[in-house]
Tab-separated table of C-alpha atoms in Angstrom:
chain	number	residue	atom	x	y	z
A	387	UNK	CA	86.951	48.077	-150.157
A	388	UNK	CA	84.596	46.097	-147.872
A	389	UNK	CA	86.318	43.800	-145.272
A	390	UNK	CA	86.014	40.146	-147.043
A	391	UNK	CA	86.205	38.256	-143.789
A	392	UNK	CA	83.264	40.222	-142.434
A	393	UNK	CA	81.194	39.974	-145.559
A	394	UNK	CA	81.715	36.233	-145.570
A	395	UNK	CA	80.506	36.122	-141.770
A	396	UNK	CA	77.415	38.202	-142.814
A	397	UNK	CA	76.654	35.766	-145.503
A	398	UNK	CA	76.750	32.858	-143.179
A	399	UNK	CA	74.688	34.297	-140.626
A	400	UNK	CA	72.171	35.174	-143.150
A	401	UNK	CA	72.155	31.662	-144.480
A	402	UNK	CA	72.072	30.285	-140.889
A	403	UNK	CA	68.964	32.625	-140.063
A	404	UNK	CA	67.147	31.585	-143.310
A	405	UNK	CA	67.398	28.084	-142.555
A	406	UNK	CA	65.900	28.393	-139.137
A	407	UNK	CA	63.062	30.534	-140.534
A	408	UNK	CA	62.441	28.118	-143.186
A	409	UNK	CA	61.632	25.463	-140.895
A	410	UNK	CA	57.885	24.487	-140.430
A	411	UNK	CA	55.992	26.502	-137.869
A	412	UNK	CA	55.357	23.384	-135.841
A	413	UNK	CA	58.965	22.675	-135.395
A	414	UNK	CA	59.592	26.170	-134.522
A	415	UNK	CA	57.019	26.160	-131.759
A	416	UNK	CA	58.682	23.146	-130.318
A	417	UNK	CA	61.930	24.986	-130.176
A	418	UNK	CA	60.317	27.915	-128.394
A	419	UNK	CA	58.770	25.694	-125.777
A	420	UNK	CA	62.359	25.121	-124.615
A	421	UNK	CA	62.673	28.645	-123.540
A	422	UNK	CA	61.268	30.738	-120.637
A	423	UNK	CA	58.002	32.425	-121.802
A	424	UNK	CA	59.494	35.830	-121.912
A	425	UNK	CA	62.320	34.888	-124.070
A	426	UNK	CA	60.032	33.080	-126.383
A	427	UNK	CA	57.861	36.037	-126.841
A	428	UNK	CA	61.260	38.208	-127.445
A	429	UNK	CA	61.951	36.255	-130.625
A	430	UNK	CA	58.965	38.073	-132.328
A	431	UNK	CA	61.537	41.004	-132.828
A	432	UNK	CA	63.882	38.644	-134.856
A	433	UNK	CA	62.170	38.997	-138.275
A	434	UNK	CA	58.898	38.950	-139.910
A	435	UNK	CA	58.456	35.030	-140.051
A	436	UNK	CA	59.110	35.009	-136.246
A	437	UNK	CA	56.598	37.682	-135.290
A	438	UNK	CA	53.762	35.350	-134.449
A	439	UNK	CA	55.293	32.087	-133.897
A	440	UNK	CA	55.115	32.285	-130.157
A	441	UNK	CA	51.445	32.975	-130.370
A	442	UNK	CA	51.092	29.267	-131.503
A	443	UNK	CA	52.779	27.834	-128.224
A	444	UNK	CA	50.318	25.383	-126.554
A	445	UNK	CA	52.090	25.842	-123.389
A	446	UNK	CA	52.229	29.015	-121.296
A	447	UNK	CA	54.016	29.351	-117.906
A	448	UNK	CA	54.104	32.601	-115.970
A	449	UNK	CA	55.607	32.659	-112.384
A	450	UNK	CA	56.114	35.656	-110.081
A	451	UNK	CA	59.622	35.195	-108.535
A	452	UNK	CA	61.363	37.596	-106.156
A	453	UNK	CA	63.217	39.182	-109.016
A	454	UNK	CA	59.974	40.011	-110.737
A	455	UNK	CA	57.178	42.568	-110.215
A	456	UNK	CA	53.859	40.719	-109.615
A	457	UNK	CA	51.731	43.468	-111.478
A	458	UNK	CA	53.960	43.290	-114.601
A	459	UNK	CA	53.851	39.607	-114.489
A	460	UNK	CA	50.090	39.884	-114.580
A	461	UNK	CA	50.041	42.359	-117.302
A	462	UNK	CA	52.316	40.076	-119.356
A	463	UNK	CA	50.107	37.104	-118.836
A	464	UNK	CA	46.991	39.134	-119.935
A	465	UNK	CA	48.764	40.391	-123.059
A	466	UNK	CA	49.987	36.996	-123.811
A	467	UNK	CA	46.518	35.456	-123.643
A	468	UNK	CA	45.047	38.290	-125.610
A	469	UNK	CA	47.460	37.466	-128.466
A	470	UNK	CA	47.619	33.721	-128.208
A	471	UNK	CA	46.417	32.040	-131.278
A	472	UNK	CA	46.976	28.227	-130.504
A	473	UNK	CA	43.611	26.361	-131.317
A	474	UNK	CA	44.122	24.449	-128.107
A	475	UNK	CA	45.839	25.555	-124.868
A	476	UNK	CA	47.437	22.352	-123.704
A	477	UNK	CA	49.102	23.852	-120.594
A	478	UNK	CA	48.663	26.864	-118.596
A	479	UNK	CA	50.800	27.473	-115.242
A	480	UNK	CA	50.475	30.559	-113.220
A	481	UNK	CA	51.997	31.592	-110.032
A	482	UNK	CA	51.267	34.942	-108.415
A	483	UNK	CA	52.982	35.833	-105.089
A	484	UNK	CA	52.377	37.952	-102.081
A	485	UNK	CA	52.962	41.293	-103.972
A	486	UNK	CA	50.286	40.523	-106.654
A	487	UNK	CA	47.562	43.425	-106.598
A	488	UNK	CA	44.423	42.583	-105.020
A	489	UNK	CA	42.310	43.957	-107.943
A	490	UNK	CA	43.605	41.836	-110.599
A	491	UNK	CA	40.719	40.225	-112.512
A	492	UNK	CA	41.544	36.375	-111.905
A	493	UNK	CA	38.055	35.290	-113.262
A	494	UNK	CA	39.014	36.918	-116.853
A	495	UNK	CA	42.103	34.904	-116.778
A	496	UNK	CA	40.232	31.617	-116.044
A	497	UNK	CA	37.563	32.342	-118.633
A	498	UNK	CA	40.202	32.977	-121.276
A	499	UNK	CA	41.816	29.705	-120.600
A	500	UNK	CA	38.535	27.791	-120.621
A	501	UNK	CA	37.758	29.363	-124.005
A	502	UNK	CA	40.937	28.107	-125.423
A	503	UNK	CA	40.096	24.732	-124.368
A	504	UNK	CA	42.681	24.369	-121.775
A	505	UNK	CA	43.595	20.811	-120.874
A	506	UNK	CA	46.105	21.405	-117.984
A	507	UNK	CA	45.466	24.474	-115.633
A	508	UNK	CA	47.790	25.061	-112.711
A	509	UNK	CA	46.866	28.152	-110.676
A	510	UNK	CA	48.653	29.255	-107.651
A	511	UNK	CA	47.509	32.447	-105.872
A	512	UNK	CA	49.354	33.863	-102.867
A	513	UNK	CA	48.156	37.495	-102.890
A	514	UNK	CA	47.429	39.216	-99.606
A	515	UNK	CA	43.646	39.577	-100.419
A	516	UNK	CA	41.124	37.178	-99.470
A	517	UNK	CA	40.533	33.746	-101.272
A	518	UNK	CA	38.863	34.418	-104.620
A	519	UNK	CA	36.194	32.230	-106.198
A	520	UNK	CA	36.694	31.029	-109.763
A	521	UNK	CA	34.081	31.498	-112.522
A	522	UNK	CA	31.403	28.514	-112.995
A	523	UNK	CA	32.809	27.941	-116.509
A	524	UNK	CA	35.872	26.287	-114.937
A	525	UNK	CA	33.681	23.768	-113.389
A	526	UNK	CA	31.835	22.908	-116.451
A	527	UNK	CA	35.141	22.990	-118.798
A	528	UNK	CA	34.848	19.673	-121.020
A	529	UNK	CA	38.537	19.764	-122.160
A	530	UNK	CA	40.201	19.939	-118.642
A	531	UNK	CA	42.116	16.854	-117.792
A	532	UNK	CA	44.413	18.099	-114.949
A	533	UNK	CA	43.521	20.955	-112.565
A	534	UNK	CA	45.796	22.189	-109.904
A	535	UNK	CA	44.475	24.972	-107.393
A	536	UNK	CA	46.570	26.405	-104.687
A	537	UNK	CA	46.599	28.753	-101.560
A	538	UNK	CA	44.120	31.738	-101.998
A	539	UNK	CA	41.462	29.847	-103.801
A	540	UNK	CA	37.894	29.571	-102.613
A	541	UNK	CA	35.975	26.499	-103.833
A	542	UNK	CA	32.538	27.583	-104.059
A	543	UNK	CA	29.875	25.593	-105.846
A	544	UNK	CA	26.334	26.043	-105.457
A	545	UNK	CA	25.405	24.655	-108.808
A	546	UNK	CA	25.816	21.448	-110.649
A	547	UNK	CA	29.341	21.113	-111.870
A	548	UNK	CA	30.554	18.580	-114.548
A	549	UNK	CA	34.074	17.965	-115.437
A	550	UNK	CA	33.823	14.862	-117.787
A	551	UNK	CA	37.646	14.755	-118.825
A	552	UNK	CA	39.300	15.579	-115.484
A	553	UNK	CA	41.555	12.623	-114.420
A	554	UNK	CA	43.814	14.448	-111.975
A	555	UNK	CA	42.763	16.923	-109.325
A	556	UNK	CA	45.196	18.827	-106.767
A	557	UNK	CA	43.766	21.025	-103.862
A	558	UNK	CA	46.562	22.505	-102.117
A	559	UNK	CA	45.749	24.747	-99.211
A	560	UNK	CA	42.545	26.049	-100.632
A	561	UNK	CA	39.474	26.846	-98.664
A	562	UNK	CA	35.743	25.613	-99.404
A	563	UNK	CA	32.653	27.736	-99.080
A	564	UNK	CA	31.233	24.682	-97.124
A	565	UNK	CA	31.282	20.821	-97.297
A	566	UNK	CA	28.684	20.778	-100.035
A	567	UNK	CA	30.967	22.680	-102.227
A	568	UNK	CA	33.699	19.888	-101.756
A	569	UNK	CA	31.178	17.093	-102.366
A	570	UNK	CA	29.794	18.836	-105.480
A	571	UNK	CA	33.303	19.210	-107.097
A	572	UNK	CA	34.417	15.709	-106.419
A	573	UNK	CA	31.133	14.262	-107.792
A	574	UNK	CA	31.435	16.135	-110.852
A	575	UNK	CA	34.455	14.240	-111.764
A	576	UNK	CA	33.276	10.874	-113.584
A	577	UNK	CA	36.686	9.923	-114.711
A	578	UNK	CA	38.840	11.177	-111.900
A	579	UNK	CA	41.969	8.691	-111.253
A	580	UNK	CA	44.214	10.902	-108.927
A	581	UNK	CA	43.245	13.210	-106.072
A	582	UNK	CA	46.064	15.141	-104.024
A	583	UNK	CA	44.883	17.169	-101.155
A	584	UNK	CA	46.679	19.197	-98.644
A	585	UNK	CA	44.414	20.798	-96.083
A	586	UNK	CA	44.551	24.464	-94.896
A	587	UNK	CA	44.127	24.759	-91.143
A	588	UNK	CA	40.815	26.669	-91.441
A	589	UNK	CA	39.375	25.299	-94.484
A	590	UNK	CA	35.676	25.233	-93.397
A	591	UNK	CA	35.421	21.494	-93.810
A	592	UNK	CA	34.941	19.176	-90.744
A	593	UNK	CA	34.337	15.831	-92.736
A	594	UNK	CA	36.534	15.600	-95.616
A	595	UNK	CA	34.583	13.110	-97.649
A	596	UNK	CA	36.178	11.441	-100.741
A	597	UNK	CA	33.587	9.612	-102.573
A	598	UNK	CA	34.847	9.149	-106.039
A	599	UNK	CA	34.151	5.607	-107.682
A	600	UNK	CA	36.704	5.947	-110.474
A	601	UNK	CA	39.632	7.047	-108.010
A	602	UNK	CA	42.763	4.753	-108.260
A	603	UNK	CA	45.265	7.349	-106.174
A	604	UNK	CA	44.682	9.510	-103.209
A	605	UNK	CA	47.209	11.673	-101.270
A	606	UNK	CA	45.688	13.356	-98.203
A	607	UNK	CA	47.742	15.520	-95.958
A	608	UNK	CA	46.118	17.176	-92.860
A	609	UNK	CA	49.048	18.176	-90.469
A	610	UNK	CA	50.498	21.545	-90.031
A	611	UNK	CA	53.654	20.184	-88.197
A	612	UNK	CA	56.854	21.036	-89.884
A	613	UNK	CA	59.191	18.231	-88.705
A	614	UNK	CA	58.354	15.903	-91.695
A	615	UNK	CA	58.035	12.910	-89.481
A	616	UNK	CA	55.515	12.983	-87.001
A	617	UNK	CA	52.743	15.513	-86.508
A	618	UNK	CA	51.579	17.009	-83.324
A	619	UNK	CA	47.698	17.064	-83.707
A	620	UNK	CA	47.471	20.620	-85.079
A	621	UNK	CA	45.064	19.262	-88.172
A	622	UNK	CA	41.521	19.611	-88.047
A	623	UNK	CA	38.816	17.633	-89.420
A	624	UNK	CA	38.366	13.897	-90.381
A	625	UNK	CA	38.816	11.929	-93.622
A	626	UNK	CA	36.174	9.668	-94.953
A	627	UNK	CA	37.139	7.462	-97.892
A	628	UNK	CA	34.369	5.792	-100.069
A	629	UNK	CA	36.325	4.826	-103.230
A	630	UNK	CA	36.054	1.255	-104.154
A	631	UNK	CA	38.658	1.330	-107.052
A	632	UNK	CA	41.469	2.685	-104.946
A	633	UNK	CA	44.868	1.130	-105.309
A	634	UNK	CA	47.322	3.711	-104.024
A	635	UNK	CA	46.757	5.576	-100.496
A	636	UNK	CA	48.726	7.949	-98.768
A	637	UNK	CA	47.462	9.437	-95.726
A	638	UNK	CA	49.253	11.979	-93.399
A	639	UNK	CA	46.842	12.891	-90.817
A	640	UNK	CA	47.770	13.630	-87.242
A	641	UNK	CA	44.417	15.336	-86.442
A	642	UNK	CA	42.445	14.350	-83.337
A	643	UNK	CA	39.603	13.157	-85.650
A	644	UNK	CA	41.603	10.818	-87.651
A	645	UNK	CA	40.442	8.660	-90.733
A	646	UNK	CA	37.875	6.151	-91.476
A	647	UNK	CA	36.986	4.030	-94.477
A	648	UNK	CA	33.296	3.212	-95.766
A	649	UNK	CA	34.114	1.538	-98.997
A	650	UNK	CA	37.685	0.698	-100.613
A	651	UNK	CA	39.087	-1.741	-103.087
A	652	UNK	CA	40.127	-5.099	-101.591
A	653	UNK	CA	43.000	-4.774	-104.068
A	654	UNK	CA	44.858	-1.743	-102.419
A	655	UNK	CA	48.326	-2.290	-103.607
A	656	UNK	CA	50.365	0.382	-102.006
A	657	UNK	CA	49.868	2.530	-98.880
A	658	UNK	CA	51.792	5.188	-96.719
A	659	UNK	CA	50.125	5.542	-93.419
A	660	UNK	CA	51.174	8.450	-91.070
A	661	UNK	CA	48.531	9.060	-88.458
A	662	UNK	CA	47.925	9.897	-84.808
A	663	UNK	CA	44.588	8.431	-84.289
A	664	UNK	CA	43.448	4.747	-84.137
A	665	UNK	CA	41.696	3.855	-87.421
A	666	UNK	CA	38.153	2.325	-87.876
A	667	UNK	CA	38.003	-1.556	-88.512
A	668	UNK	CA	37.437	-1.057	-92.195
A	669	UNK	CA	40.815	0.779	-92.568
A	670	UNK	CA	42.607	-2.076	-90.887
A	671	UNK	CA	40.765	-4.694	-93.029
A	672	UNK	CA	41.582	-2.926	-96.487
A	673	UNK	CA	45.355	-2.463	-95.523
A	674	UNK	CA	45.606	-6.279	-95.424
A	675	UNK	CA	45.784	-6.442	-98.981
A	676	UNK	CA	49.030	-4.146	-99.607
A	677	UNK	CA	52.192	-5.292	-101.040
A	678	UNK	CA	53.972	-2.027	-100.284
A	679	UNK	CA	53.646	-0.172	-96.897
A	680	UNK	CA	55.160	2.974	-95.596
A	681	UNK	CA	54.196	3.517	-92.126
A	682	UNK	CA	54.759	6.104	-89.170
A	683	UNK	CA	53.004	5.336	-85.909
A	684	UNK	CA	52.809	6.401	-82.271
A	685	UNK	CA	51.888	4.195	-79.298
A	686	UNK	CA	48.206	4.991	-79.850
A	687	UNK	CA	48.419	3.744	-83.356
A	688	UNK	CA	50.379	0.451	-82.854
A	689	UNK	CA	47.186	-1.159	-83.894
A	690	UNK	CA	48.352	-1.056	-87.341
A	691	UNK	CA	51.046	-3.561	-86.480
A	692	UNK	CA	49.246	-5.760	-84.162
A	693	UNK	CA	45.761	-6.316	-85.734
A	694	UNK	CA	46.538	-6.690	-89.442
A	695	UNK	CA	47.432	-9.503	-91.270
A	696	UNK	CA	49.751	-8.298	-94.192
A	697	UNK	CA	49.551	-11.775	-96.095
A	698	UNK	CA	50.853	-10.113	-99.413
A	699	UNK	CA	53.355	-7.359	-98.012
A	700	UNK	CA	56.622	-7.405	-99.718
A	701	UNK	CA	58.243	-4.299	-98.960
A	702	UNK	CA	57.683	-2.086	-95.875
A	703	UNK	CA	59.192	1.118	-94.398
A	704	UNK	CA	58.724	1.588	-90.662
A	705	UNK	CA	59.203	5.032	-88.813
A	706	UNK	CA	58.160	4.678	-85.259
A	707	UNK	CA	57.649	8.152	-83.829
A	708	UNK	CA	57.606	9.090	-79.933
A	709	UNK	CA	56.571	5.437	-79.419
A	710	UNK	CA	57.629	3.793	-76.162
A	711	UNK	CA	56.738	0.155	-77.041
A	712	UNK	CA	57.964	0.462	-80.820
A	713	UNK	CA	60.292	-2.612	-80.664
A	714	UNK	CA	57.210	-4.905	-79.756
A	715	UNK	CA	55.143	-3.284	-82.603
A	716	UNK	CA	57.927	-4.249	-85.047
A	717	UNK	CA	57.935	-7.709	-83.790
A	718	UNK	CA	54.226	-8.040	-84.104
A	719	UNK	CA	54.271	-6.725	-87.595
A	720	UNK	CA	57.050	-9.143	-88.813
A	721	UNK	CA	54.862	-11.975	-87.161
A	722	UNK	CA	52.015	-10.777	-89.499
A	723	UNK	CA	53.952	-10.472	-92.668
A	724	UNK	CA	54.993	-13.952	-93.621
A	725	UNK	CA	56.156	-12.905	-97.247
A	726	UNK	CA	58.293	-9.677	-96.329
A	727	UNK	CA	61.427	-9.400	-98.465
A	728	UNK	CA	62.462	-5.785	-97.854
A	729	UNK	CA	62.465	-4.013	-94.427
A	730	UNK	CA	63.360	-0.494	-93.979
A	731	UNK	CA	63.463	1.171	-90.468
A	732	UNK	CA	64.266	4.726	-89.481
A	733	UNK	CA	64.424	5.462	-85.656
A	734	UNK	CA	64.090	9.033	-84.719
A	735	UNK	CA	62.674	10.703	-81.681
A	736	UNK	CA	61.775	7.164	-80.345
A	737	UNK	CA	61.154	6.428	-76.549
A	738	UNK	CA	62.978	3.732	-74.443
A	739	UNK	CA	60.762	0.868	-73.123
A	740	UNK	CA	61.067	-0.206	-69.403
A	741	UNK	CA	61.888	-3.825	-70.477
A	742	UNK	CA	62.073	-5.587	-73.980
A	743	UNK	CA	61.433	-9.416	-73.885
A	744	UNK	CA	63.743	-11.797	-75.513
A	745	UNK	CA	61.993	-13.782	-78.088
A	746	UNK	CA	62.444	-17.357	-78.874
A	747	UNK	CA	60.252	-17.681	-81.888
A	748	UNK	CA	61.216	-16.523	-85.366
A	749	UNK	CA	58.638	-15.110	-87.850
A	750	UNK	CA	58.136	-16.798	-91.113
A	751	UNK	CA	59.498	-13.801	-93.105
A	752	UNK	CA	62.756	-13.898	-91.155
A	753	UNK	CA	63.275	-17.684	-91.737
A	754	UNK	CA	62.443	-17.911	-95.372
A	755	UNK	CA	61.693	-14.423	-96.978
A	756	UNK	CA	63.646	-11.373	-95.966
A	757	UNK	CA	66.599	-10.490	-98.282
A	758	UNK	CA	67.156	-6.817	-97.597
A	759	UNK	CA	67.449	-4.683	-94.320
A	760	UNK	CA	67.986	-0.990	-94.427
A	761	UNK	CA	68.306	0.911	-91.228
A	762	UNK	CA	68.448	4.734	-91.113
A	763	UNK	CA	69.752	6.770	-88.071
A	764	UNK	CA	70.537	3.817	-86.049
A	765	UNK	CA	71.791	5.195	-82.432
A	766	UNK	CA	72.664	2.134	-80.706
A	767	UNK	CA	70.425	2.218	-77.959
A	768	UNK	CA	69.483	-0.831	-75.995
A	769	UNK	CA	66.116	-1.341	-77.781
A	770	UNK	CA	67.582	-0.814	-81.258
A	771	UNK	CA	70.416	-3.082	-80.545
A	772	UNK	CA	68.115	-5.780	-79.314
A	773	UNK	CA	66.072	-5.450	-82.431
A	774	UNK	CA	68.796	-5.581	-84.860
A	775	UNK	CA	70.601	-8.557	-83.155
A	776	UNK	CA	67.198	-10.508	-83.330
A	777	UNK	CA	66.625	-9.691	-87.053
A	778	UNK	CA	70.256	-10.548	-88.085
A	779	UNK	CA	70.227	-13.752	-86.092
A	780	UNK	CA	67.146	-14.989	-87.647
A	781	UNK	CA	67.180	-13.924	-91.214
A	782	UNK	CA	68.606	-16.844	-93.066
A	783	UNK	CA	67.945	-15.487	-96.535
A	784	UNK	CA	69.461	-12.134	-95.848
A	785	UNK	CA	71.692	-10.738	-98.702
A	786	UNK	CA	72.287	-7.193	-97.574
A	787	UNK	CA	72.027	-5.081	-94.382
A	788	UNK	CA	72.657	-1.293	-94.496
A	789	UNK	CA	73.006	0.808	-91.532
A	790	UNK	CA	73.541	4.547	-91.406
A	791	UNK	CA	74.290	5.867	-87.902
A	792	UNK	CA	72.551	8.485	-85.769
A	793	UNK	CA	75.575	9.617	-83.694
A	794	UNK	CA	75.210	12.008	-80.563
A	795	UNK	CA	77.140	15.389	-80.694
A	796	UNK	CA	79.907	14.163	-78.251
A	797	UNK	CA	80.538	11.164	-80.328
A	798	UNK	CA	84.138	11.170	-81.414
A	799	UNK	CA	85.838	8.940	-84.026
A	800	UNK	CA	86.740	6.455	-81.403
A	801	UNK	CA	83.213	5.857	-80.308
A	802	UNK	CA	82.173	5.484	-83.746
A	803	UNK	CA	84.604	2.759	-84.460
A	804	UNK	CA	83.629	1.065	-81.481
A	805	UNK	CA	80.056	1.249	-82.459
A	806	UNK	CA	80.656	-0.498	-85.845
A	807	UNK	CA	82.776	-2.994	-84.278
A	808	UNK	CA	79.733	-3.973	-82.141
A	809	UNK	CA	77.535	-4.289	-85.250
A	810	UNK	CA	80.060	-6.479	-87.267
A	811	UNK	CA	80.401	-8.748	-84.192
A	812	UNK	CA	76.573	-9.500	-84.159
A	813	UNK	CA	75.794	-13.027	-85.182
A	814	UNK	CA	74.120	-13.501	-88.590
A	815	UNK	CA	72.156	-16.398	-89.764
A	816	UNK	CA	73.017	-15.698	-93.363
A	817	UNK	CA	76.974	-16.089	-93.649
A	818	UNK	CA	76.940	-14.860	-97.243
A	819	UNK	CA	75.052	-11.600	-96.318
A	820	UNK	CA	76.889	-8.066	-96.636
A	821	UNK	CA	76.906	-5.647	-93.626
A	822	UNK	CA	77.312	-1.937	-95.159
A	823	UNK	CA	77.822	1.356	-93.372
A	824	UNK	CA	76.604	4.136	-95.713
A	825	UNK	CA	76.783	7.703	-94.543
A	826	UNK	CA	73.312	8.100	-95.736
A	827	UNK	CA	70.754	5.769	-97.068
A	828	UNK	CA	68.597	6.724	-99.896
A	829	UNK	CA	65.817	4.275	-99.947
A	830	UNK	CA	65.150	2.968	-103.404
A	831	UNK	CA	62.163	0.614	-102.722
A	832	UNK	CA	58.634	0.867	-104.709
A	833	UNK	CA	57.188	2.623	-102.044
A	834	UNK	CA	59.916	5.322	-101.580
A	835	UNK	CA	59.932	6.082	-105.286
A	836	UNK	CA	56.676	6.297	-106.104
A	837	UNK	CA	55.491	9.800	-106.702
A	838	UNK	CA	52.558	9.739	-104.632
A	839	UNK	CA	54.459	9.379	-101.409
A	840	UNK	CA	57.100	12.088	-102.114
A	841	UNK	CA	55.682	14.261	-99.487
């Protein structure tokens, strides 16, 4: 006789299977979207009703990893698109690594995606072959809303392009046939809102011109330095901005040529400026409207602190880098920011000035506005100590001051306690303010959290 317990278990499993299979196809597709693409495709062997469900998935993600073979990933991707039956391909993400064969037909893949009315295309190619041009149909795709092109891609446009639905464009370490190709690409996007650019060192463009009337957000990185704080002038080429609707700007450019602005919105709200060359006068003028500012500067660019009236500035992150006169620059910025409420400072690789004057005047922001002070990597140098003393003694509305330390290698526990004791002994104008010593400060300001500034 059959085992009764086993028979009951089989019946339960069959009922469970039938219940899942009986769900609407649209719901089954949503379940499969939670799985990696290969596992989703593998469900086709479960039973007849499941055979074609994965082909209706509107999102396909194929990534080459160190555990996969690039050739097999490419074959899998081709077969997936060949069998795909969804009326609209909402999302196609492809990443092919250095082991990808140089003879794969990249153009065919792009054509296939365009024919399926792709809306988001993220194509990252890192093969050892030369950068490849993409088919013309990509640059005339009416359904494309977001386009990300990375690495071994050649932007080559000698024809009239038109991307009527594109709202976000990312160009990451790509190269351009010439400056005309860049200009034609950007001018083909009448509703583009967000542009993110990371320059390749030799990308064939000297003047990187961003002339996009509809643009709201721009992120531009032209620095091959790896320290993440301050570049060394390895970048090449200049940036020219002509975007009158711009509200969010992030520029990381330590090239010798720097950046200039021809036309930009007088309502620029948020800016991150990490530059190594003095800006043009227009750049300084448009910065005066920002409410949130994140700035890295060296001595050559202290003009950002001294020559701009930040009348609307509320939150500010300052990162002096290789700057001998950084304390004076911070004081000048405080003088020019009467409504500043949140000040964050990070001191790393700073110089030591010959002499810092003692100030008797108090900026308006310290006497009536500043509520939060956060200082990263405070090392207790003479300049740091003098500036901190000045801010604490002048900030009447201060609610909280958080200071994380930058200790030298030979600093023992006794020395650390002594440094903290010195900080606690500093006079504070706001007797109700808290003085905190977190091991690490994670900035939670509007500037630090904004997605455009997470570089």
